[in-house]
Amino acid sequence: MIRRLPILLLCVLSNGAFGQGAPSPDQAAKAAELAKKLNNPVAALISVPIQANWDFGIGDTDAQRFLLNVQPVVPFSISKELNLITRTIVPFVSAQSPVPGGSTTSGLGDIVQSFFVSPKAPTAGGWIVGAGPVLLYPTATESALGAGKWGAGPTAVVLKQEKGFTYGLLANQIWSFAGWGGTDVNAMFLPPFVGSTTRRFTTLMLNTQSSHAW
């Protein structure tokens, strides 16, 4: 069993006007809208979330692993009704050997990139949806840090924002189809999430990350 401790999930929203006193109604409306977008993974907003994780208790040596995910999100307008949002996960890894006699390995892991086609307006019920392909690139700089496989599959997200809260689910399934690695990839990733926006427009987000290797 691998135990994981998330060290950091940080998003900073800065508005210089707040330092001068209470914001004007127009500034408050813009800040509230931006805070909502920060909790929306398919919002039309360029952002670069950074997530750090510490895994421990790995293998026979109770090895440790530090994983830093840089996750740029870039939207593109493709029509009057639709956006294309790219979400890329670039992992940087430093991992101790899980077997006796091994050494620590550090470098770039395999990159995962998702493409969501999402309507610009929510549904009649207020739901925000997006779907498209997800790709796995064998970019690991060391064989121990990646699968050595090209992969692809579907991904989708559904969420709702109301009364200062955001809740939803993002999912993907990846199958490998080529590459030099010895083990095929057949994995599902399911991170449900819930977030809120305070009166001072600070965004708070809680998510659980569940993965399954079929």
mmCIF file of C-alpha atoms in Angstrom:
data_model
loop_
_atom_site.group_PDB
_atom_site.id
_atom_site.type_symbol
_atom_site.label_atom_id
_atom_site.label_comp_id
_atom_site.label_asym_id
_atom_site.label_seq_id
_atom_site.Cartn_x
_atom_site.Cartn_y
_atom_site.Cartn_z
ATOM 1 C CA MET A 1 0.000 0.000 0.000
ATOM 2 C CA ILE A 2 1.240 3.464 -0.937
ATOM 3 C CA ARG A 3 0.303 6.324 1.389
ATOM 4 C CA ARG A 4 0.114 9.835 0.016
ATOM 5 C CA LEU A 5 0.317 13.194 1.749
ATOM 6 C CA PRO A 6 -0.574 16.203 -0.404
ATOM 7 C CA ILE A 7 1.883 18.907 0.603
ATOM 8 C CA LEU A 8 0.567 21.832 -1.381
ATOM 9 C CA LEU A 9 -2.409 22.794 -3.481
ATOM 10 C CA LEU A 10 -2.185 26.543 -3.784
ATOM 11 C CA CYS A 11 -4.000 29.112 -5.855
ATOM 12 C CA VAL A 12 -3.489 32.799 -5.179
ATOM 13 C CA LEU A 13 -5.935 35.499 -6.254
ATOM 14 C CA SER A 14 -4.576 39.008 -5.899
ATOM 15 C CA ASN A 15 -6.463 42.247 -6.411
ATOM 16 C CA GLY A 16 -4.507 45.407 -5.645
ATOM 17 C CA ALA A 17 -7.689 47.409 -5.018
ATOM 18 C CA PHE A 18 -8.428 45.348 -1.918
ATOM 19 C CA GLY A 19 -5.328 46.757 -0.249
ATOM 20 C CA GLN A 20 -6.787 50.264 -0.571
ATOM 21 C CA GLY A 21 -10.001 49.443 1.314
ATOM 22 C CA ALA A 22 -13.335 47.907 0.378
ATOM 23 C CA PRO A 23 -13.704 47.132 -3.355
ATOM 24 C CA SER A 24 -16.245 48.960 -5.477
ATOM 25 C CA PRO A 25 -19.339 47.005 -6.633
ATOM 26 C CA ASP A 26 -17.777 46.602 -10.082
ATOM 27 C CA GLN A 27 -14.494 45.329 -8.628
ATOM 28 C CA ALA A 28 -16.372 42.982 -6.318
ATOM 29 C CA ALA A 29 -18.385 41.543 -9.215
ATOM 30 C CA LYS A 30 -15.217 40.957 -11.271
ATOM 31 C CA ALA A 31 -13.422 39.358 -8.310
ATOM 32 C CA ALA A 32 -16.391 37.088 -7.593
ATOM 33 C CA GLU A 33 -16.522 35.969 -11.229
ATOM 34 C CA LEU A 34 -12.771 35.287 -11.266
ATOM 35 C CA ALA A 35 -13.033 33.327 -8.009
ATOM 36 C CA LYS A 36 -15.756 31.144 -9.570
ATOM 37 C CA LYS A 37 -13.567 30.501 -12.619
ATOM 38 C CA LEU A 38 -10.678 29.388 -10.400
ATOM 39 C CA ASN A 39 -12.926 26.588 -9.089
ATOM 40 C CA ASN A 40 -13.996 25.578 -12.621
ATOM 41 C CA PRO A 41 -11.554 23.249 -14.462
ATOM 42 C CA VAL A 42 -13.080 24.155 -17.863
ATOM 43 C CA ALA A 43 -13.407 27.908 -17.346
ATOM 44 C CA ALA A 44 -12.236 30.316 -20.070
ATOM 45 C CA LEU A 45 -9.273 31.322 -17.924
ATOM 46 C CA ILE A 46 -5.553 30.695 -18.331
ATOM 47 C CA SER A 47 -4.190 29.275 -15.070
ATOM 48 C CA VAL A 48 -1.236 27.220 -13.854
ATOM 49 C CA PRO A 49 -2.158 25.202 -10.755
ATOM 50 C CA ILE A 50 0.768 23.508 -8.993
ATOM 51 C CA GLN A 51 0.255 20.419 -6.850
ATOM 52 C CA ALA A 52 2.909 18.752 -4.701
ATOM 53 C CA ASN A 53 2.514 15.258 -3.232
ATOM 54 C CA TRP A 54 4.605 13.130 -0.930
ATOM 55 C CA ASP A 55 4.167 9.354 -1.264
ATOM 56 C CA PHE A 56 5.634 7.044 1.348
ATOM 57 C CA GLY A 57 5.600 3.375 2.366
ATOM 58 C CA ILE A 58 6.427 2.159 -1.180
ATOM 59 C CA GLY A 59 7.727 -1.383 -1.732
ATOM 60 C CA ASP A 60 10.015 -3.491 0.432
ATOM 61 C CA THR A 61 12.134 -0.500 1.446
ATOM 62 C CA ASP A 62 9.219 1.762 2.524
ATOM 63 C CA ALA A 63 10.524 4.161 -0.105
ATOM 64 C CA GLN A 64 9.424 7.766 -0.508
ATOM 65 C CA ARG A 65 8.535 9.714 -3.636
ATOM 66 C CA PHE A 66 8.045 13.440 -4.185
ATOM 67 C CA LEU A 67 5.746 14.361 -7.084
ATOM 68 C CA LEU A 68 5.308 17.932 -8.327
ATOM 69 C CA ASN A 69 2.522 18.352 -10.896
ATOM 70 C CA VAL A 70 2.526 21.545 -12.955
ATOM 71 C CA GLN A 71 -0.921 21.739 -14.561
ATOM 72 C CA PRO A 72 -1.383 24.583 -17.072
ATOM 73 C CA VAL A 73 -4.951 25.141 -18.291
ATOM 74 C CA VAL A 74 -5.369 27.065 -21.561
ATOM 75 C CA PRO A 75 -8.751 27.834 -23.201
ATOM 76 C CA PHE A 76 -9.443 28.500 -26.897
ATOM 77 C CA SER A 77 -12.645 29.849 -28.398
ATOM 78 C CA ILE A 78 -13.626 27.620 -31.349
ATOM 79 C CA SER A 79 -17.122 29.026 -32.028
ATOM 80 C CA LYS A 80 -19.737 31.360 -30.590
ATOM 81 C CA GLU A 81 -21.052 28.520 -28.440
ATOM 82 C CA LEU A 82 -18.003 26.350 -27.689
ATOM 83 C CA ASN A 83 -14.598 26.529 -26.014
ATOM 84 C CA LEU A 84 -11.727 24.079 -26.284
ATOM 85 C CA ILE A 85 -9.868 23.806 -22.979
ATOM 86 C CA THR A 86 -6.509 22.053 -22.779
ATOM 87 C CA ARG A 87 -5.411 20.728 -19.385
ATOM 88 C CA THR A 88 -1.841 19.399 -19.241
ATOM 89 C CA ILE A 89 -0.277 17.584 -16.286
ATOM 90 C CA VAL A 90 3.533 17.785 -16.317
ATOM 91 C CA PRO A 91 5.002 15.651 -13.486
ATOM 92 C CA PHE A 92 8.431 16.156 -11.944
ATOM 93 C CA VAL A 93 9.421 13.198 -9.788
ATOM 94 C CA SER A 94 12.112 12.300 -7.260
ATOM 95 C CA ALA A 95 11.711 8.672 -6.151
ATOM 96 C CA GLN A 96 13.686 6.393 -3.863
ATOM 97 C CA SER A 97 14.108 2.801 -5.004
ATOM 98 C CA PRO A 98 11.308 0.460 -3.770
ATOM 99 C CA VAL A 99 13.724 -2.518 -3.776
ATOM 100 C CA PRO A 100 16.905 -3.020 -1.725
ATOM 101 C CA GLY A 101 20.109 -1.901 -3.418
ATOM 102 C CA GLY A 102 18.473 0.590 -5.736
ATOM 103 C CA SER A 103 19.117 4.309 -5.988
ATOM 104 C CA THR A 104 17.038 7.483 -6.030
ATOM 105 C CA THR A 105 15.800 8.513 -9.473
ATOM 106 C CA SER A 106 14.738 12.043 -10.424
ATOM 107 C CA GLY A 107 13.399 13.652 -13.571
ATOM 108 C CA LEU A 108 10.358 14.234 -15.742
ATOM 109 C CA GLY A 109 7.507 11.719 -15.731
ATOM 110 C CA ASP A 110 4.911 10.916 -18.411
ATOM 111 C CA ILE A 111 2.793 13.905 -19.470
ATOM 112 C CA VAL A 112 -1.007 13.589 -19.588
ATOM 113 C CA GLN A 113 -2.938 16.101 -21.706
ATOM 114 C CA SER A 114 -6.739 16.455 -21.787
ATOM 115 C CA PHE A 115 -8.844 18.310 -24.366
ATOM 116 C CA PHE A 116 -12.338 19.396 -23.279
ATOM 117 C CA VAL A 117 -14.916 20.759 -25.711
ATOM 118 C CA SER A 118 -17.257 22.736 -23.466
ATOM 119 C CA PRO A 119 -20.305 24.946 -24.131
ATOM 120 C CA LYS A 120 -19.653 28.549 -23.113
ATOM 121 C CA ALA A 121 -23.030 28.720 -21.349
ATOM 122 C CA PRO A 122 -24.260 26.275 -18.656
ATOM 123 C CA THR A 123 -27.207 23.986 -19.391
ATOM 124 C CA ALA A 124 -30.769 24.991 -18.517
ATOM 125 C CA GLY A 125 -30.259 23.256 -15.172
ATOM 126 C CA GLY A 126 -27.049 25.193 -14.449
ATOM 127 C CA TRP A 127 -24.625 22.357 -15.166
ATOM 128 C CA ILE A 128 -21.256 22.994 -16.828
ATOM 129 C CA VAL A 129 -20.017 20.091 -18.938
ATOM 130 C CA GLY A 130 -17.033 19.234 -21.096
ATOM 131 C CA ALA A 131 -15.723 16.148 -22.882
ATOM 132 C CA GLY A 132 -13.021 15.074 -25.297
ATOM 133 C CA PRO A 133 -9.876 12.947 -25.620
ATOM 134 C CA VAL A 134 -7.032 12.474 -23.155
ATOM 135 C CA LEU A 135 -3.517 11.578 -24.333
ATOM 136 C CA LEU A 136 -0.574 9.961 -22.536
ATOM 137 C CA TYR A 137 2.903 10.905 -23.780
ATOM 138 C CA PRO A 138 5.977 8.753 -22.898
ATOM 139 C CA THR A 139 8.096 11.718 -21.836
ATOM 140 C CA ALA A 140 9.733 10.182 -18.748
ATOM 141 C CA THR A 141 13.465 10.868 -18.627
ATOM 142 C CA GLU A 142 14.080 7.586 -16.758
ATOM 143 C CA SER A 143 12.345 4.235 -17.264
ATOM 144 C CA ALA A 144 11.497 4.084 -13.544
ATOM 145 C CA LEU A 145 9.493 7.324 -13.794
ATOM 146 C CA GLY A 146 7.066 6.365 -16.570
ATOM 147 C CA ALA A 147 5.286 3.571 -18.396
ATOM 148 C CA GLY A 148 7.113 4.003 -21.715
ATOM 149 C CA LYS A 149 3.766 3.914 -23.539
ATOM 150 C CA TRP A 150 1.668 6.102 -25.799
ATOM 151 C CA GLY A 151 -1.926 6.127 -24.616
ATOM 152 C CA ALA A 152 -5.323 7.651 -25.335
ATOM 153 C CA GLY A 153 -8.907 7.540 -24.157
ATOM 154 C CA PRO A 154 -11.951 9.630 -23.239
ATOM 155 C CA THR A 155 -12.237 12.297 -20.567
ATOM 156 C CA ALA A 156 -15.213 14.281 -19.249
ATOM 157 C CA VAL A 157 -16.091 16.784 -16.557
ATOM 158 C CA VAL A 158 -19.423 17.848 -15.098
ATOM 159 C CA LEU A 159 -19.905 20.495 -12.416
ATOM 160 C CA LYS A 160 -22.356 22.990 -10.987
ATOM 161 C CA GLN A 161 -21.821 26.364 -9.329
ATOM 162 C CA GLU A 162 -24.495 27.820 -7.050
ATOM 163 C CA LYS A 163 -24.672 29.887 -3.843
ATOM 164 C CA GLY A 164 -20.889 30.236 -3.671
ATOM 165 C CA PHE A 165 -20.268 26.481 -4.003
ATOM 166 C CA THR A 166 -18.779 24.428 -6.815
ATOM 167 C CA TYR A 167 -19.131 20.646 -6.988
ATOM 168 C CA GLY A 168 -18.522 18.114 -9.699
ATOM 169 C CA LEU A 169 -16.542 15.206 -11.084
ATOM 170 C CA LEU A 170 -13.694 14.884 -13.590
ATOM 171 C CA ALA A 171 -12.861 11.471 -15.037
ATOM 172 C CA ASN A 172 -10.652 9.879 -17.658
ATOM 173 C CA GLN A 173 -9.749 6.422 -18.919
ATOM 174 C CA ILE A 174 -6.446 5.742 -20.689
ATOM 175 C CA TRP A 175 -5.438 2.687 -22.736
ATOM 176 C CA SER A 176 -1.936 2.319 -24.154
ATOM 177 C CA PHE A 177 -1.579 1.483 -27.851
ATOM 178 C CA ALA A 178 2.158 1.706 -28.580
ATOM 179 C CA GLY A 179 5.536 2.141 -26.933
ATOM 180 C CA TRP A 180 8.489 0.236 -25.537
ATOM 181 C CA GLY A 181 7.370 -0.280 -21.914
ATOM 182 C CA GLY A 182 6.826 -3.794 -20.672
ATOM 183 C CA THR A 183 3.389 -3.233 -19.101
ATOM 184 C CA ASP A 184 0.271 -2.015 -20.879
ATOM 185 C CA VAL A 185 -1.609 0.963 -19.437
ATOM 186 C CA ASN A 186 -5.313 0.505 -18.674
ATOM 187 C CA ALA A 187 -6.145 3.061 -15.983
ATOM 188 C CA MET A 188 -9.106 5.134 -14.804
ATOM 189 C CA PHE A 189 -8.831 8.400 -12.859
ATOM 190 C CA LEU A 190 -11.795 9.782 -10.868
ATOM 191 C CA PRO A 191 -11.314 12.988 -8.821
ATOM 192 C CA PRO A 192 -14.605 14.357 -7.437
ATOM 193 C CA PHE A 193 -14.272 17.882 -6.062
ATOM 194 C CA VAL A 194 -16.124 20.528 -4.063
ATOM 195 C CA GLY A 195 -15.156 24.155 -3.573
ATOM 196 C CA SER A 196 -16.447 27.407 -2.153
ATOM 197 C CA THR A 197 -15.812 31.127 -2.472
ATOM 198 C CA THR A 198 -15.684 33.298 0.645
ATOM 199 C CA ARG A 199 -16.995 36.846 0.931
ATOM 200 C CA ARG A 200 -13.431 38.098 0.408
ATOM 201 C CA PHE A 201 -13.298 36.059 -2.827
ATOM 202 C CA THR A 202 -10.844 33.487 -1.521
ATOM 203 C CA THR A 203 -11.354 30.140 -3.239
ATOM 204 C CA LEU A 204 -11.229 26.916 -1.226
ATOM 205 C CA MET A 205 -11.185 23.516 -2.940
ATOM 206 C CA LEU A 206 -11.302 19.930 -1.660
ATOM 207 C CA ASN A 207 -10.844 16.975 -3.980
ATOM 208 C CA THR A 208 -10.207 13.262 -3.632
ATOM 209 C CA GLN A 209 -8.167 11.439 -6.268
ATOM 210 C CA SER A 210 -9.167 7.862 -6.971
ATOM 211 C CA SER A 211 -7.381 5.806 -9.606
ATOM 212 C CA HIS A 212 -7.868 2.230 -10.736
ATOM 213 C CA ALA A 213 -5.488 0.057 -12.787
ATOM 214 C CA TRP A 214 -7.663 -2.504 -14.521
#
